[in-house]
mmCIF file of C-alpha atoms in Angstrom:
data_model
loop_
_atom_site.group_PDB
_atom_site.id
_atom_site.type_symbol
_atom_site.label_atom_id
_atom_site.label_comp_id
_atom_site.label_asym_id
_atom_site.label_seq_id
_atom_site.Cartn_x
_atom_site.Cartn_y
_atom_site.Cartn_z
ATOM 1 C CA MET W 1 24.322 16.930 -24.230
ATOM 2 C CA ILE W 2 27.668 17.894 -22.698
ATOM 3 C CA ALA W 3 26.644 21.544 -22.888
ATOM 4 C CA VAL W 4 23.442 20.848 -20.987
ATOM 5 C CA ASP W 5 25.342 18.819 -18.371
ATOM 6 C CA ILE W 6 27.819 21.638 -17.797
ATOM 7 C CA CYS W 7 25.036 24.254 -17.720
ATOM 8 C CA ILE W 8 23.016 22.361 -15.069
ATOM 9 C CA LEU W 9 26.060 21.581 -12.939
ATOM 10 C CA ALA W 10 27.294 25.210 -13.123
ATOM 11 C CA LEU W 11 23.778 26.433 -12.159
ATOM 12 C CA LEU W 12 23.706 23.936 -9.266
ATOM 13 C CA ALA W 13 27.016 25.261 -7.995
ATOM 14 C CA THR W 14 25.922 28.874 -8.396
ATOM 15 C CA THR W 15 22.635 28.233 -6.586
ATOM 16 C CA ALA W 16 24.433 26.505 -3.726
ATOM 17 C CA VAL W 17 26.776 29.489 -3.263
ATOM 18 C CA ALA W 18 23.772 31.850 -3.450
ATOM 19 C CA VAL W 19 21.929 29.888 -0.734
ATOM 20 C CA ALA W 20 24.952 30.101 1.529
ATOM 21 C CA ARG W 21 25.660 33.801 0.890
ATOM 22 C CA ILE W 22 22.216 35.351 0.963
ATOM 23 C CA ARG W 23 20.948 36.838 4.264
ATOM 24 C CA ASN W 24 17.275 37.138 3.367
ATOM 25 C CA LEU W 25 15.830 33.799 4.396
ATOM 26 C CA TRP W 26 12.802 34.030 2.108
ATOM 27 C CA ALA W 27 15.128 34.355 -0.918
ATOM 28 C CA ALA W 28 17.292 31.553 0.487
ATOM 29 C CA VAL W 29 14.265 29.250 0.641
ATOM 30 C CA MET W 30 13.423 30.127 -2.990
ATOM 31 C CA PHE W 31 16.979 29.302 -3.960
ATOM 32 C CA THR W 32 16.788 25.922 -2.262
ATOM 33 C CA GLY W 33 13.647 25.255 -4.330
ATOM 34 C CA ILE W 34 15.529 26.190 -7.510
ATOM 35 C CA TYR W 35 18.399 23.967 -6.379
ATOM 36 C CA SER W 36 16.049 21.004 -5.978
ATOM 37 C CA PHE W 37 14.497 21.630 -9.373
ATOM 38 C CA LEU W 38 17.929 21.717 -10.976
ATOM 39 C CA GLY W 39 18.734 18.551 -9.091
ATOM 40 C CA ALA W 40 15.595 16.952 -10.539
ATOM 41 C CA SER W 41 16.711 17.949 -14.052
ATOM 42 C CA TRP W 42 20.090 16.456 -13.327
ATOM 43 C CA MET W 43 18.473 13.147 -12.208
ATOM 44 C CA LEU W 44 16.555 13.105 -15.431
ATOM 45 C CA ILE W 45 19.817 13.445 -17.395
ATOM 46 C CA LEU W 46 21.192 10.518 -15.363
ATOM 47 C CA ASP W 47 18.235 8.447 -16.579
ATOM 48 C CA ALA W 48 16.536 8.264 -13.193
ATOM 49 C CA PRO W 49 13.044 9.683 -13.871
ATOM 50 C CA ASP W 50 11.509 8.269 -10.678
ATOM 51 C CA VAL W 51 14.156 9.983 -8.566
ATOM 52 C CA ALA W 52 13.510 13.146 -10.561
ATOM 53 C CA PHE W 53 9.780 12.950 -9.770
ATOM 54 C CA THR W 54 10.554 12.677 -6.070
ATOM 55 C CA GLU W 55 13.117 15.456 -6.091
ATOM 56 C CA ALA W 56 10.772 17.797 -7.945
ATOM 57 C CA ALA W 57 7.762 17.049 -5.782
ATOM 58 C CA VAL W 58 9.443 16.852 -2.380
ATOM 59 C CA GLY W 59 12.491 19.039 -2.782
ATOM 60 C CA ALA W 60 11.148 21.812 -4.967
ATOM 61 C CA GLY W 61 7.525 21.573 -3.866
ATOM 62 C CA ILE W 62 6.663 20.295 -0.452
ATOM 63 C CA SER W 63 9.804 21.133 1.513
ATOM 64 C CA THR W 64 9.906 24.640 0.078
ATOM 65 C CA VAL W 65 6.328 25.157 1.265
ATOM 66 C CA LEU W 66 7.173 23.748 4.711
ATOM 67 C CA MET W 67 10.151 26.077 5.016
ATOM 68 C CA LEU W 68 8.012 29.076 3.977
ATOM 69 C CA ALA W 69 5.491 28.037 6.575
ATOM 70 C CA THR W 70 8.257 27.944 9.151
ATOM 71 C CA LEU W 71 9.485 31.348 8.044
ATOM 72 C CA ALA W 72 5.949 32.722 8.643
ATOM 73 C CA LEU W 73 6.364 31.673 12.265
ATOM 74 C CA THR W 74 9.897 32.969 12.748
ATOM 75 C CA SER W 75 12.074 35.742 11.368
ATOM 76 C CA ARG W 76 12.775 36.454 7.728
ATOM 77 C CA GLU W 77 16.278 37.827 8.129
ATOM 78 C CA GLU W 78 19.322 35.860 9.157
ATOM 79 C CA LYS W 79 21.257 37.458 12.012
ATOM 80 C CA PRO W 80 24.402 39.169 10.707
ATOM 81 C CA ILE W 81 27.627 37.279 11.442
ATOM 82 C CA LYS W 82 29.911 39.291 13.727
ATOM 83 C CA LYS W 83 33.263 37.649 13.194
ATOM 84 C CA PHE W 84 34.598 35.473 10.422
ATOM 85 C CA PRO W 85 33.945 31.797 11.343
ATOM 86 C CA VAL W 86 37.352 30.108 11.067
ATOM 87 C CA LEU W 87 36.628 26.724 12.610
ATOM 88 C CA PRO W 88 33.511 25.944 10.456
ATOM 89 C CA LEU W 89 35.503 26.921 7.353
ATOM 90 C CA LEU W 90 38.262 24.455 8.319
ATOM 91 C CA VAL W 91 35.732 21.687 8.960
ATOM 92 C CA VAL W 92 34.057 22.323 5.609
ATOM 93 C CA ILE W 93 37.369 22.372 3.725
ATOM 94 C CA VAL W 94 38.553 19.119 5.346
ATOM 95 C CA THR W 95 35.206 17.362 4.765
ATOM 96 C CA GLY W 96 35.017 18.572 1.194
ATOM 97 C CA SER W 97 38.538 17.514 0.385
ATOM 98 C CA ALA W 98 37.889 14.088 1.902
ATOM 99 C CA LEU W 99 34.744 13.721 -0.281
ATOM 100 C CA VAL W 100 36.584 14.838 -3.432
ATOM 101 C CA TYR W 101 39.432 12.455 -2.559
ATOM 102 C CA GLY W 102 36.857 9.695 -2.195
ATOM 103 C CA THR W 103 35.527 10.294 -5.718
ATOM 104 C CA LEU W 104 38.999 9.688 -7.225
ATOM 105 C CA ASP W 105 38.635 5.966 -6.526
ATOM 106 C CA MET W 106 35.148 5.718 -7.948
ATOM 107 C CA PRO W 107 34.585 4.082 -11.337
ATOM 108 C CA ARG W 108 33.762 6.313 -14.312
ATOM 109 C CA PHE W 109 30.110 7.220 -14.864
ATOM 110 C CA GLY W 110 28.369 4.493 -16.855
ATOM 111 C CA ASP W 111 31.284 2.060 -16.598
ATOM 112 C CA PRO W 112 29.728 -1.417 -17.169
ATOM 113 C CA THR W 113 32.416 -3.127 -15.087
ATOM 114 C CA ALA W 114 31.677 -0.936 -12.043
ATOM 115 C CA PRO W 115 30.985 -2.942 -8.871
ATOM 116 C CA VAL W 116 27.416 -1.603 -8.704
ATOM 117 C CA HIS W 117 26.677 -3.352 -11.998
ATOM 118 C CA THR W 118 28.476 -6.621 -11.269
ATOM 119 C CA ARG W 119 28.339 -7.237 -7.518
ATOM 120 C CA MET W 120 24.588 -6.947 -7.003
ATOM 121 C CA ASP W 121 23.212 -10.078 -8.484
ATOM 122 C CA PRO W 122 22.709 -9.212 -12.195
ATOM 123 C CA GLY W 123 20.286 -12.125 -12.276
ATOM 124 C CA PHE W 124 17.471 -9.789 -11.175
ATOM 125 C CA ILE W 125 17.311 -8.379 -14.682
ATOM 126 C CA GLU W 126 17.366 -11.850 -16.243
ATOM 127 C CA LYS W 127 15.048 -13.471 -13.704
ATOM 128 C CA SER W 128 12.498 -10.704 -13.411
ATOM 129 C CA GLU W 129 10.711 -11.396 -16.706
ATOM 130 C CA HIS W 130 10.218 -15.049 -15.728
ATOM 131 C CA ASP W 131 9.482 -14.581 -12.054
ATOM 132 C CA MET W 132 6.908 -11.877 -12.691
ATOM 133 C CA HIS W 133 5.241 -14.011 -15.409
ATOM 134 C CA GLY W 134 5.957 -11.285 -17.989
ATOM 135 C CA GLU W 135 3.456 -8.903 -16.335
ATOM 136 C CA MET W 136 5.980 -6.552 -14.836
ATOM 137 C CA PRO W 137 8.233 -4.940 -17.444
ATOM 138 C CA ASN W 138 9.679 -2.435 -14.921
ATOM 139 C CA VAL W 139 12.446 -4.286 -13.132
ATOM 140 C CA VAL W 140 12.862 -1.440 -10.623
ATOM 141 C CA THR W 141 9.305 -1.941 -9.419
ATOM 142 C CA SER W 142 9.643 -5.698 -9.225
ATOM 143 C CA VAL W 143 12.885 -5.420 -7.195
ATOM 144 C CA LEU W 144 11.478 -2.752 -4.847
ATOM 145 C CA ALA W 145 8.042 -4.247 -4.301
ATOM 146 C CA SER W 146 8.564 -7.975 -4.717
ATOM 147 C CA TYR W 147 12.144 -9.197 -4.365
ATOM 148 C CA ARG W 148 12.799 -6.604 -1.630
ATOM 149 C CA GLY W 149 9.246 -6.161 -0.467
ATOM 150 C CA TYR W 150 10.263 -6.585 3.147
ATOM 151 C CA ASP W 151 12.691 -3.618 2.901
ATOM 152 C CA THR W 152 10.024 -1.463 1.340
ATOM 153 C CA LEU W 153 7.642 -2.377 4.173
ATOM 154 C CA GLY W 154 10.332 -1.101 6.537
ATOM 155 C CA GLU W 155 10.649 2.118 4.549
ATOM 156 C CA THR W 156 6.878 2.646 4.624
ATOM 157 C CA THR W 157 6.955 2.101 8.386
ATOM 158 C CA VAL W 158 9.711 4.721 8.658
ATOM 159 C CA ILE W 159 7.513 7.254 6.803
ATOM 160 C CA PHE W 160 4.608 6.285 9.023
ATOM 161 C CA THR W 161 6.727 6.780 12.152
ATOM 162 C CA ALA W 162 8.002 10.131 10.918
ATOM 163 C CA GLY W 163 4.450 11.291 10.259
ATOM 164 C CA ILE W 164 3.303 10.203 13.710
ATOM 165 C CA ALA W 165 6.286 11.937 15.335
ATOM 166 C CA VAL W 166 5.556 15.245 13.502
ATOM 167 C CA LEU W 167 1.899 14.953 14.561
ATOM 168 C CA LEU W 168 2.878 14.365 18.216
ATOM 169 C CA ILE W 169 5.308 17.285 18.323
ATOM 170 C CA LEU W 170 3.541 19.927 16.218
ATOM 171 C CA ARG W 171 -0.179 19.282 16.341
ATOM 172 C CA LYS W 172 -2.155 21.941 18.157
ATOM 173 C CA PRO W 173 -4.330 20.801 21.046
ATOM 174 C CA PRO W 174 -7.612 19.832 19.419
ATOM 175 C CA LYS W 175 -9.853 21.963 21.674
ATOM 176 C CA ARG W 176 -8.425 25.415 20.841
ATOM 177 C CA LYS W 177 -9.865 26.557 17.545
ATOM 178 C CA THR W 178 -7.654 28.964 15.644
ATOM 179 C CA ASN W 179 -8.686 30.973 12.663
ATOM 180 C CA ALA W 180 -5.199 31.757 11.415
ATOM 181 C CA ALA W 181 -5.439 30.173 7.999
ATOM 182 C CA PHE W 182 -2.234 29.616 6.166
ATOM 183 C CA GLY W 183 -3.307 31.746 3.225
ATOM 184 C CA GLN W 184 -3.888 34.727 5.455
ATOM 185 C CA GLU W 185 -0.498 34.302 7.088
ATOM 186 C CA GLN W 186 1.142 34.235 3.698
ATOM 187 C CA GLU W 187 -0.559 37.424 2.640
ATOM 188 C CA GLY W 188 0.399 39.059 5.880
ATOM 189 C CA SER W 189 4.048 38.227 5.430
ATOM 190 C CA HIS W 190 4.117 39.403 1.857
ATOM 191 C CA GLY W 191 3.005 42.790 3.146
ATOM 192 C CA MET P 1 -4.953 35.026 -2.006
ATOM 193 C CA ASP P 2 -8.113 36.612 -3.378
ATOM 194 C CA SER P 3 -6.024 39.321 -5.009
ATOM 195 C CA PHE P 4 -4.119 36.991 -7.325
ATOM 196 C CA PRO P 5 -6.634 35.963 -9.994
ATOM 197 C CA ILE P 6 -3.978 34.636 -12.343
ATOM 198 C CA ILE P 7 -2.550 32.267 -9.709
ATOM 199 C CA ARG P 8 -6.086 31.118 -8.776
ATOM 200 C CA VAL P 9 -7.102 30.437 -12.369
ATOM 201 C CA VAL P 10 -3.808 28.719 -13.340
ATOM 202 C CA THR P 11 -3.961 26.586 -10.161
ATOM 203 C CA LYS P 12 -7.512 25.492 -10.926
ATOM 204 C CA LEU P 13 -6.416 24.532 -14.399
ATOM 205 C CA LEU P 14 -3.303 22.640 -13.250
ATOM 206 C CA ILE P 15 -4.588 20.692 -10.259
ATOM 207 C CA PRO P 16 -6.623 18.106 -12.220
ATOM 208 C CA TYR P 17 -3.578 17.288 -14.305
ATOM 209 C CA ILE P 18 -1.308 17.038 -11.255
ATOM 210 C CA LEU P 19 -3.755 14.651 -9.617
ATOM 211 C CA LEU P 20 -4.168 12.637 -12.843
ATOM 212 C CA PHE P 21 -0.404 12.387 -13.230
ATOM 213 C CA ALA P 22 -0.118 11.182 -9.630
ATOM 214 C CA PHE P 23 -2.624 8.430 -10.335
ATOM 215 C CA TYR P 24 -0.835 7.574 -13.584
ATOM 216 C CA VAL P 25 2.495 7.263 -11.765
ATOM 217 C CA GLN P 26 0.785 5.134 -9.061
ATOM 218 C CA PHE P 27 -1.042 2.665 -11.281
ATOM 219 C CA HIS P 28 1.361 2.661 -14.231
ATOM 220 C CA GLY P 29 4.347 2.102 -11.980
ATOM 221 C CA ASP P 30 4.516 -1.588 -13.017
ATOM 222 C CA PHE P 31 5.289 -0.521 -16.588
ATOM 223 C CA GLY P 32 6.840 2.939 -16.455
ATOM 224 C CA PRO P 33 8.987 4.837 -13.966
ATOM 225 C CA GLY P 34 7.437 5.546 -10.611
ATOM 226 C CA GLY P 35 5.483 3.832 -7.932
ATOM 227 C CA GLY P 36 3.796 4.442 -4.649
ATOM 228 C CA PHE P 37 6.268 6.907 -3.137
ATOM 229 C CA GLN P 38 6.538 9.088 -6.228
ATOM 230 C CA ALA P 39 2.790 9.079 -6.753
ATOM 231 C CA GLY P 40 2.184 9.875 -3.080
ATOM 232 C CA VAL P 41 4.406 12.939 -3.062
ATOM 233 C CA ILE P 42 2.970 14.225 -6.364
ATOM 234 C CA LEU P 43 -0.601 13.791 -5.066
ATOM 235 C CA ALA P 44 0.328 15.520 -1.802
ATOM 236 C CA ALA P 45 2.007 18.349 -3.779
ATOM 237 C CA GLY P 46 -1.246 18.858 -5.650
ATOM 238 C CA LEU P 47 -3.222 18.953 -2.422
ATOM 239 C CA ILE P 48 -0.768 21.352 -0.800
ATOM 240 C CA LEU P 49 -0.851 23.645 -3.862
ATOM 241 C CA TYR P 50 -4.682 23.803 -3.433
ATOM 242 C CA GLY P 51 -4.249 24.618 0.214
ATOM 243 C CA LEU P 52 -1.678 27.350 -0.508
ATOM 244 C CA VAL P 53 -3.833 29.145 -3.039
ATOM 245 C CA PHE P 54 -7.332 28.631 -1.686
ATOM 246 C CA GLY P 55 -6.539 28.601 2.039
ATOM 247 C CA LEU P 56 -6.203 25.886 4.659
ATOM 248 C CA PRO P 57 -9.983 25.613 5.430
ATOM 249 C CA ALA P 58 -10.746 24.854 1.784
ATOM 250 C CA LEU P 59 -8.158 22.059 1.714
ATOM 251 C CA GLN P 60 -9.395 20.692 5.033
ATOM 252 C CA GLN P 61 -12.834 20.326 3.513
ATOM 253 C CA VAL P 62 -11.415 18.286 0.602
ATOM 254 C CA ALA P 63 -9.097 16.257 2.869
ATOM 255 C CA PRO P 64 -10.414 16.315 6.456
ATOM 256 C CA PRO P 65 -7.486 16.100 8.935
ATOM 257 C CA ARG P 66 -9.110 13.255 10.928
ATOM 258 C CA VAL P 67 -9.493 11.101 7.776
ATOM 259 C CA ILE P 68 -5.972 11.877 6.595
ATOM 260 C CA GLU P 69 -4.559 10.946 10.012
ATOM 261 C CA GLN P 70 -6.281 7.571 9.801
ATOM 262 C CA LEU P 71 -5.076 7.026 6.226
ATOM 263 C CA ILE P 72 -1.478 7.201 7.495
ATOM 264 C CA ALA P 73 -2.068 3.977 9.343
ATOM 265 C CA LEU P 74 -4.279 2.478 6.661
ATOM 266 C CA GLY P 75 -1.430 2.481 4.115
ATOM 267 C CA VAL P 76 0.857 0.460 6.392
ATOM 268 C CA VAL P 77 -2.043 -1.836 7.200
ATOM 269 C CA ILE P 78 -2.676 -2.523 3.507
ATOM 270 C CA TYR P 79 1.038 -3.282 2.987
ATOM 271 C CA ALA P 80 1.464 -5.470 6.043
ATOM 272 C CA GLY P 81 -2.003 -6.996 5.461
ATOM 273 C CA THR P 82 -0.893 -8.135 2.011
ATOM 274 C CA GLY P 83 1.949 -9.949 3.748
ATOM 275 C CA ILE P 84 -0.389 -11.552 6.311
ATOM 276 C CA ALA P 85 -2.820 -12.518 3.548
ATOM 277 C CA THR P 86 -0.059 -14.343 1.643
ATOM 278 C CA MET P 87 0.786 -16.179 4.865
ATOM 279 C CA LEU P 88 -2.808 -17.155 5.456
ATOM 280 C CA LEU P 89 -2.972 -18.416 1.846
ATOM 281 C CA GLY P 90 -0.059 -20.726 2.509
ATOM 282 C CA GLY P 91 2.905 -18.726 1.259
ATOM 283 C CA ASN P 92 5.690 -16.876 2.997
ATOM 284 C CA PHE P 93 5.319 -13.261 4.274
ATOM 285 C CA LEU P 94 4.927 -11.059 1.143
ATOM 286 C CA ASP P 95 5.261 -14.015 -1.182
ATOM 287 C CA TYR P 96 2.819 -12.823 -3.805
ATOM 288 C CA GLU P 97 2.725 -16.156 -5.664
ATOM 289 C CA ALA P 98 0.165 -17.159 -3.023
ATOM 290 C CA LEU P 99 -2.219 -14.540 -4.393
ATOM 291 C CA LYS P 100 -2.984 -16.565 -7.504
ATOM 292 C CA HIS P 101 -6.658 -16.763 -8.254
ATOM 293 C CA HIS P 102 -8.824 -17.729 -11.238
ATOM 294 C CA VAL P 103 -11.398 -14.941 -11.187
ATOM 295 C CA LEU P 104 -11.629 -13.200 -14.571
ATOM 296 C CA PRO P 105 -8.157 -14.245 -15.773
ATOM 297 C CA GLY P 106 -6.585 -11.625 -17.941
ATOM 298 C CA TRP P 107 -8.801 -8.876 -16.526
ATOM 299 C CA LEU P 108 -7.972 -8.781 -12.841
ATOM 300 C CA PRO P 109 -4.288 -8.755 -11.806
ATOM 301 C CA GLU P 110 -3.172 -11.871 -9.931
ATOM 302 C CA GLY P 111 -0.123 -13.322 -8.235
ATOM 303 C CA GLN P 112 2.924 -11.042 -8.378
ATOM 304 C CA HIS P 113 1.065 -8.309 -10.219
ATOM 305 C CA LEU P 114 -1.724 -8.145 -7.650
ATOM 306 C CA GLY P 115 0.719 -8.193 -4.720
ATOM 307 C CA ILE P 116 2.810 -5.370 -6.151
ATOM 308 C CA PHE P 117 -0.337 -3.396 -6.954
ATOM 309 C CA LEU P 118 -1.518 -3.699 -3.321
ATOM 310 C CA VAL P 119 1.761 -2.868 -1.639
ATOM 311 C CA GLU P 120 2.353 0.132 -3.949
ATOM 312 C CA LEU P 121 -1.187 1.315 -3.067
ATOM 313 C CA GLY P 122 -0.336 1.031 0.603
ATOM 314 C CA VAL P 123 2.865 3.052 0.104
ATOM 315 C CA GLY P 124 0.994 5.658 -1.908
ATOM 316 C CA ILE P 125 -1.704 6.143 0.713
ATOM 317 C CA THR P 126 0.777 6.423 3.616
ATOM 318 C CA VAL P 127 3.081 8.859 1.773
ATOM 319 C CA THR P 128 0.242 11.097 0.580
ATOM 320 C CA SER P 129 -1.292 11.348 4.019
ATOM 321 C CA VAL P 130 2.008 11.826 5.888
ATOM 322 C CA MET P 131 2.986 14.701 3.569
ATOM 323 C CA THR P 132 -0.468 16.310 3.915
ATOM 324 C CA VAL P 133 -0.444 15.926 7.678
ATOM 325 C CA ILE P 134 2.981 17.527 7.961
ATOM 326 C CA PHE P 135 1.630 20.428 5.899
ATOM 327 C CA TYR P 136 -1.395 20.697 8.208
ATOM 328 C CA CYS P 137 0.899 20.720 11.258
ATOM 329 C CA PHE P 138 3.042 23.582 9.913
ATOM 330 C CA ALA P 139 0.312 25.621 8.270
ATOM 331 C CA GLY P 140 -2.127 25.388 11.125
ATOM 332 C CA ARG P 141 0.182 27.020 13.662
ATOM 333 C CA GLU P 142 0.042 30.627 14.725
ATOM 334 C CA SER P 143 3.185 32.685 14.525
ATOM 335 C CA ALA P 144 5.089 33.264 17.741
ATOM 336 C CA ASP P 145 4.470 37.006 17.703
ATOM 337 C CA GLY P 146 0.772 36.276 17.175
ATOM 338 C CA HIS P 147 -0.270 37.632 13.790
#
């Protein structure tokens, strides 16, 4: 398994560098899709299949399509950089070092004494079977939808609000009828 | 995309399984990994794939934009409505214990199970329709240089 871990992490790093280096935006979007798919594989290795579903569907699928749709409306080449950007490089180095420094204090992966396993009430796992009358073997679902149902209602409202906001900003006026179907635009941009 | 027969055929073969998997993740979320959000994005990904390959008008026939826009609100209404229903039945907001009933015991979900089923359904509906609507918003626009 170690070999698989190293392979996926190395591919993740390579893809990230490729996304940053490449000037052709269409290729960059494809690389972000690959990055998300590798991320989904990584989540699967970390035993989080539900996060992997989401990453694969949203990251590799939907957001790639949305970025391609945006590219069809704008340019496909990034403008060349005239001079070497010193200040952004400094900011990135400082932020990156701070993040790496932060990981030094974190508990080892899978450590049973880590705060995340002891501080949050471990009783959820013990109580869930009884509270759910034995009908809900998946503790994640019972925590998200029942114990913390109010939080999840808030999250659903956030998604609702985001959808309404996108509609308000991007929706065409209903009267004007366009015939520019997405499929045709795609073909046009493929050339 | 008329000129890509392989993509069209493979898409037609795959879409039923993508949709089926989405429903599996939705309704089996109480037992296996997944739930409303995951199922919603998988279902929306299936719809968007259809729209990509067969064109926006074909997708809009399957999922009319007006209906999808109303479904955004319906999902939240189902979720919050479950909470209101538990209050009307004498419990706290979203306290599913109030949803106990004695109709067909063992066949219909009740109590916690019913409550979780309903709220996950609400989440699934909202997420699917928001993702689809965002796709409609992006795909339906004309490019700035007008092609």
